[in-house]
Amino acid sequence: MAAKCPASPTAALIEERFYDSFECQICTLANIRRFRLLPCQHKLCIDCLQSILLSRSKKCPFCKIALHKSQATDYPVCRQTVQLWDNIQGLQSDLSQQKKRKDDNCSTLGCDRKIDMHCTKCLLYMCFQCSKSKCNESESRVHDLNEYDEEKETLAKVKNESWKEAQQDRLEKIKKERSRLMDKIKRRMAVITDENFSETMKHVKETKVMIELLKDMESRATEELENRTMEEDEIDVDDISELVEKFSMFEKKTFEIVRHQEIENKKVVYSVARSPNDGIITGDVKGFTIYTSNGKQVKSIPTVTAEPTCVICVRSYNQQIYVLCEELAFGKRRTMVVLNSVYGEIYNFPVCGYHQVSQFAICNDKFYVADPRKKRLIVHSTNQRESAGKVLSEIPNDSFHTPAFLSLCPPGSLIISDPGAHKVYKLDCRTDKFTWVSTAVTEPGSVCCDQLFHVLVWCAVKRQIAVLSTDTGELRKWISLDAFGFPDQGHIIDMCLRENSLWAAALRHGLYKFDFA
């Protein structure tokens, strides 16, 4: 039995609170009635448990306690999980019976007259006579009434259906990608052995990070869609966009900074990104530097090139590190260097030059390199079987001016910031078509994305960070850094998010870390 999001918002919140209880801790599938309880009280689905028992290690993947029984069916069913799931489903059924539904007649029990009025407080549709009754949702006990306009209501429903179709299409794409990653985990678990146990569990952990992101996206998109379906008769016909805002609950995260940490102030830092080893990697004048997630420097690695270079942009992708090196000499030639997880060079190739800092991003096995000089993005292949760095295509845009800052926007998109055009763009990397263009930020700078559908954009004019919606590019709020010791003349040239921390490369002011509540 697979878990599904309840239709009731209340039941959905309860299920979300207990969601970890409904999923296998390895493959993340919610096989509620196929969970088996281990002696250490960890639980796994029967398929993953059987794969472990067939390996020579036969240990719990989490606490390493030995598992002595040879068959997954020899371990007891996790009845607490089944009972909890059944209780939530029962609650969902009870709550669904209490939904308020509107038809052609007055919603007052026992009244069959046609609708004349609509109360904006209790959301009931009533005849003129019943509208004189008390309102349970108003302090004055008086209904806040509007005349019922059937034509405007019909128009709003058409807009509502169009929105629902687009949201459903987006939801299906998320489900398809999550299913693909789950199949990937199952294939790895099917061939697990004692020799590859550690490596397999490492890959499983990495894949689960993306699955968790997609699960969160799917849950919130489903909740928004079902909330809209439940209350589709309560549409604000004068401003349909306000209704979309009302149900986009994940757009309302506050991003309150609680403290900051100055990590490095003795050198120029051009770029910052997550490293393949769960730390942070930065690019600077002499090469790149590795830090732990707590900000402790691990090592500094100089670039090995024919001419002196600096690292103006660094990114990680598929357990590899991609470094954009720029010559310090007049020519400003640029080279993309690809390194393995222990910092050994795999290959390199030249990319377009530019007299100022510009960045690149990687998505769907393609390099996207900003070429502000010619107002375009250049797309290179990451396939080592082909010519290294082969140019696949160019992406121009008539409104480009200086498209310099790029960031990955999971799943399958990029965010491009163009300070000269005062615009931020979202690019779908499956089609290389632009999804939206936002003019909400004047002179936008560095950009990054979090796991809850937010785009963070540095604004040098305001010296603040704008939070935009990933879906629409609309401005959600501003984050000020002034109260947290950020230098008056500081400028964020690159940034990335790791868990609840924002890491910022601030050029000559070094590297900063801001922790969010």
PDB file of C-alpha atoms in Angstrom, residues 83-219:
ATOM      1  CA  GLN A  83      -1.711   1.442  12.964  1.00  0.00           C
ATOM      2  CA  LEU A  84      -0.537   5.065  12.739  1.00  0.00           C
ATOM      3  CA  TRP A  85      -1.206   5.128   8.987  1.00  0.00           C
ATOM      4  CA  ASP A  86      -4.692   3.622   9.441  1.00  0.00           C
ATOM      5  CA  ASN A  87      -5.516   6.206  12.107  1.00  0.00           C
ATOM      6  CA  ILE A  88      -4.508   9.084   9.826  1.00  0.00           C
ATOM      7  CA  GLN A  89      -6.542   7.622   6.963  1.00  0.00           C
ATOM      8  CA  GLY A  90      -9.528   7.380   9.299  1.00  0.00           C
ATOM      9  CA  LEU A  91      -9.028  10.988  10.310  1.00  0.00           C
ATOM     10  CA  GLN A  92      -8.862  11.968   6.642  1.00  0.00           C
ATOM     11  CA  SER A  93     -12.170  10.229   5.984  1.00  0.00           C
ATOM     12  CA  ASP A  94     -13.833  11.940   8.947  1.00  0.00           C
ATOM     13  CA  LEU A  95     -12.602  15.375   7.959  1.00  0.00           C
ATOM     14  CA  SER A  96     -13.537  14.962   4.311  1.00  0.00           C
ATOM     15  CA  GLN A  97     -17.173  14.539   5.330  1.00  0.00           C
ATOM     16  CA  GLN A  98     -17.085  17.987   6.921  1.00  0.00           C
ATOM     17  CA  LYS A  99     -16.054  19.855   3.764  1.00  0.00           C
ATOM     18  CA  LYS A 100     -18.334  22.703   2.743  1.00  0.00           C
ATOM     19  CA  ARG A 101     -19.616  22.254  -0.779  1.00  0.00           C
ATOM     20  CA  LYS A 102     -21.682  24.682  -2.854  1.00  0.00           C
ATOM     21  CA  ASP A 103     -24.336  23.763  -5.411  1.00  0.00           C
ATOM     22  CA  ASP A 104     -27.046  25.772  -7.141  1.00  0.00           C
ATOM     23  CA  ASN A 105     -29.143  26.040  -3.991  1.00  0.00           C
ATOM     24  CA  CYS A 106     -28.726  27.839  -0.679  1.00  0.00           C
ATOM     25  CA  SER A 107     -26.205  26.065   1.529  1.00  0.00           C
ATOM     26  CA  THR A 108     -28.362  26.438   4.642  1.00  0.00           C
ATOM     27  CA  LEU A 109     -29.559  23.039   5.795  1.00  0.00           C
ATOM     28  CA  GLY A 110     -33.169  22.452   4.729  1.00  0.00           C
ATOM     29  CA  CYS A 111     -33.363  25.457   2.389  1.00  0.00           C
ATOM     30  CA  ASP A 112     -33.944  24.851  -1.336  1.00  0.00           C
ATOM     31  CA  ARG A 113     -34.068  28.476  -2.517  1.00  0.00           C
ATOM     32  CA  LYS A 114     -31.632  29.795  -5.154  1.00  0.00           C
ATOM     33  CA  ILE A 115     -28.409  31.555  -4.182  1.00  0.00           C
ATOM     34  CA  ASP A 116     -28.534  35.335  -3.838  1.00  0.00           C
ATOM     35  CA  MET A 117     -25.618  36.240  -1.530  1.00  0.00           C
ATOM     36  CA  HIS A 118     -22.115  35.089  -0.600  1.00  0.00           C
ATOM     37  CA  CYS A 119     -20.510  35.705   2.828  1.00  0.00           C
ATOM     38  CA  THR A 120     -16.777  36.441   2.726  1.00  0.00           C
ATOM     39  CA  LYS A 121     -16.406  35.484   6.401  1.00  0.00           C
ATOM     40  CA  CYS A 122     -17.983  32.035   6.646  1.00  0.00           C
ATOM     41  CA  LEU A 123     -17.790  31.445   2.838  1.00  0.00           C
ATOM     42  CA  LEU A 124     -21.406  30.238   2.646  1.00  0.00           C
ATOM     43  CA  TYR A 125     -23.630  30.784  -0.397  1.00  0.00           C
ATOM     44  CA  MET A 126     -27.166  31.666   0.768  1.00  0.00           C
ATOM     45  CA  CYS A 127     -30.512  32.914  -0.332  1.00  0.00           C
ATOM     46  CA  PHE A 128     -31.519  36.456   0.668  1.00  0.00           C
ATOM     47  CA  GLN A 129     -33.645  35.272   3.586  1.00  0.00           C
ATOM     48  CA  CYS A 130     -31.001  32.946   5.104  1.00  0.00           C
ATOM     49  CA  SER A 131     -28.339  35.657   4.763  1.00  0.00           C
ATOM     50  CA  LYS A 132     -30.025  37.439   7.673  1.00  0.00           C
ATOM     51  CA  SER A 133     -28.987  34.619  10.023  1.00  0.00           C
ATOM     52  CA  LYS A 134     -25.969  34.832  12.364  1.00  0.00           C
ATOM     53  CA  CYS A 135     -22.448  34.364  11.005  1.00  0.00           C
ATOM     54  CA  ASN A 136     -20.313  31.976  13.054  1.00  0.00           C
ATOM     55  CA  GLU A 137     -17.064  33.369  11.670  1.00  0.00           C
ATOM     56  CA  SER A 138     -17.670  37.071  12.423  1.00  0.00           C
ATOM     57  CA  GLU A 139     -17.177  38.769  15.792  1.00  0.00           C
ATOM     58  CA  SER A 140     -20.265  40.899  15.133  1.00  0.00           C
ATOM     59  CA  ARG A 141     -22.202  37.727  14.178  1.00  0.00           C
ATOM     60  CA  VAL A 142     -23.285  39.548  11.001  1.00  0.00           C
ATOM     61  CA  HIS A 143     -22.545  38.139   7.527  1.00  0.00           C
ATOM     62  CA  ASP A 144     -20.211  40.158   5.280  1.00  0.00           C
ATOM     63  CA  LEU A 145     -22.290  39.802   2.112  1.00  0.00           C
ATOM     64  CA  ASN A 146     -21.642  40.177  -1.591  1.00  0.00           C
ATOM     65  CA  GLU A 147     -24.193  39.607  -4.310  1.00  0.00           C
ATOM     66  CA  TYR A 148     -23.698  36.317  -6.104  1.00  0.00           C
ATOM     67  CA  ASP A 149     -22.625  36.877  -9.721  1.00  0.00           C
ATOM     68  CA  GLU A 150     -22.884  33.586 -11.620  1.00  0.00           C
ATOM     69  CA  GLU A 151     -21.094  34.900 -14.746  1.00  0.00           C
ATOM     70  CA  LYS A 152     -18.055  36.132 -12.826  1.00  0.00           C
ATOM     71  CA  GLU A 153     -18.037  32.913 -10.831  1.00  0.00           C
ATOM     72  CA  THR A 154     -17.954  30.869 -14.029  1.00  0.00           C
ATOM     73  CA  LEU A 155     -15.058  32.954 -15.385  1.00  0.00           C
ATOM     74  CA  ALA A 156     -13.094  32.428 -12.190  1.00  0.00           C
ATOM     75  CA  LYS A 157     -13.691  28.675 -12.416  1.00  0.00           C
ATOM     76  CA  VAL A 158     -12.241  28.617 -15.935  1.00  0.00           C
ATOM     77  CA  LYS A 159      -9.082  30.360 -14.692  1.00  0.00           C
ATOM     78  CA  ASN A 160      -8.979  27.990 -11.760  1.00  0.00           C
ATOM     79  CA  GLU A 161      -9.145  24.918 -14.010  1.00  0.00           C
ATOM     80  CA  SER A 162      -6.327  26.271 -16.188  1.00  0.00           C
ATOM     81  CA  TRP A 163      -4.136  26.749 -13.112  1.00  0.00           C
ATOM     82  CA  LYS A 164      -4.975  23.253 -11.868  1.00  0.00           C
ATOM     83  CA  GLU A 165      -3.986  21.666 -15.190  1.00  0.00           C
ATOM     84  CA  ALA A 166      -0.603  23.424 -15.169  1.00  0.00           C
ATOM     85  CA  GLN A 167      -0.019  22.424 -11.540  1.00  0.00           C
ATOM     86  CA  GLN A 168      -0.966  18.813 -12.282  1.00  0.00           C
ATOM     87  CA  ASP A 169       1.490  18.695 -15.188  1.00  0.00           C
ATOM     88  CA  ARG A 170       4.241  20.023 -12.925  1.00  0.00           C
ATOM     89  CA  LEU A 171       3.338  17.442 -10.288  1.00  0.00           C
ATOM     90  CA  GLU A 172       3.539  14.572 -12.768  1.00  0.00           C
ATOM     91  CA  LYS A 173       7.037  15.642 -13.836  1.00  0.00           C
ATOM     92  CA  ILE A 174       8.187  15.691 -10.210  1.00  0.00           C
ATOM     93  CA  LYS A 175       6.708  12.224  -9.592  1.00  0.00           C
ATOM     94  CA  LYS A 176       8.404  10.841 -12.701  1.00  0.00           C
ATOM     95  CA  GLU A 177      11.825  12.127 -11.621  1.00  0.00           C
ATOM     96  CA  ARG A 178      11.382  10.825  -8.067  1.00  0.00           C
ATOM     97  CA  SER A 179      10.374   7.412  -9.412  1.00  0.00           C
ATOM     98  CA  ARG A 180      13.496   7.325 -11.578  1.00  0.00           C
ATOM     99  CA  LEU A 181      15.746   8.013  -8.583  1.00  0.00           C
ATOM    100  CA  MET A 182      13.954   5.389  -6.497  1.00  0.00           C
ATOM    101  CA  ASP A 183      14.526   2.814  -9.235  1.00  0.00           C
ATOM    102  CA  LYS A 184      18.192   3.788  -9.219  1.00  0.00           C
ATOM    103  CA  ILE A 185      18.432   3.013  -5.494  1.00  0.00           C
ATOM    104  CA  LYS A 186      16.624  -0.306  -5.921  1.00  0.00           C
ATOM    105  CA  ARG A 187      19.039  -1.355  -8.676  1.00  0.00           C
ATOM    106  CA  ARG A 188      22.010  -0.592  -6.436  1.00  0.00           C
ATOM    107  CA  MET A 189      20.502  -2.434  -3.486  1.00  0.00           C
ATOM    108  CA  ALA A 190      19.854  -5.471  -5.686  1.00  0.00           C
ATOM    109  CA  VAL A 191      23.589  -5.984  -6.260  1.00  0.00           C
ATOM    110  CA  ILE A 192      24.882  -5.013  -2.809  1.00  0.00           C
ATOM    111  CA  THR A 193      27.808  -7.091  -1.512  1.00  0.00           C
ATOM    112  CA  ASP A 194      30.155  -6.945   1.432  1.00  0.00           C
ATOM    113  CA  GLU A 195      32.817  -5.386  -0.795  1.00  0.00           C
ATOM    114  CA  ASN A 196      30.626  -2.607  -2.180  1.00  0.00           C
ATOM    115  CA  PHE A 197      28.480  -2.091   0.935  1.00  0.00           C
ATOM    116  CA  SER A 198      30.091   1.224   2.001  1.00  0.00           C
ATOM    117  CA  GLU A 199      30.190   2.630  -1.527  1.00  0.00           C
ATOM    118  CA  THR A 200      26.585   1.592  -2.194  1.00  0.00           C
ATOM    119  CA  MET A 201      25.312   3.195   1.006  1.00  0.00           C
ATOM    120  CA  LYS A 202      27.207   6.391   0.117  1.00  0.00           C
ATOM    121  CA  HIS A 203      25.480   6.548  -3.279  1.00  0.00           C
ATOM    122  CA  VAL A 204      22.140   5.757  -1.672  1.00  0.00           C
ATOM    123  CA  LYS A 205      22.635   8.628   0.777  1.00  0.00           C
ATOM    124  CA  GLU A 206      23.477  11.057  -2.038  1.00  0.00           C
ATOM    125  CA  THR A 207      20.488   9.994  -4.121  1.00  0.00           C
ATOM    126  CA  LYS A 208      18.197  10.303  -1.099  1.00  0.00           C
ATOM    127  CA  VAL A 209      19.110  13.989  -0.784  1.00  0.00           C
ATOM    128  CA  MET A 210      17.598  14.653  -4.211  1.00  0.00           C
ATOM    129  CA  ILE A 211      14.643  12.358  -3.467  1.00  0.00           C
ATOM    130  CA  GLU A 212      13.927  14.310  -0.278  1.00  0.00           C
ATOM    131  CA  LEU A 213      13.972  17.536  -2.285  1.00  0.00           C
ATOM    132  CA  LEU A 214      11.568  16.095  -4.856  1.00  0.00           C
ATOM    133  CA  LYS A 215       9.373  14.633  -2.132  1.00  0.00           C
ATOM    134  CA  ASP A 216       9.074  18.038  -0.523  1.00  0.00           C
ATOM    135  CA  MET A 217       8.277  19.588  -3.897  1.00  0.00           C
ATOM    136  CA  GLU A 218       5.671  16.890  -4.605  1.00  0.00           C
ATOM    137  CA  SER A 219       4.057  17.162  -1.172  1.00  0.00           C
TER     138      SER A 219
END
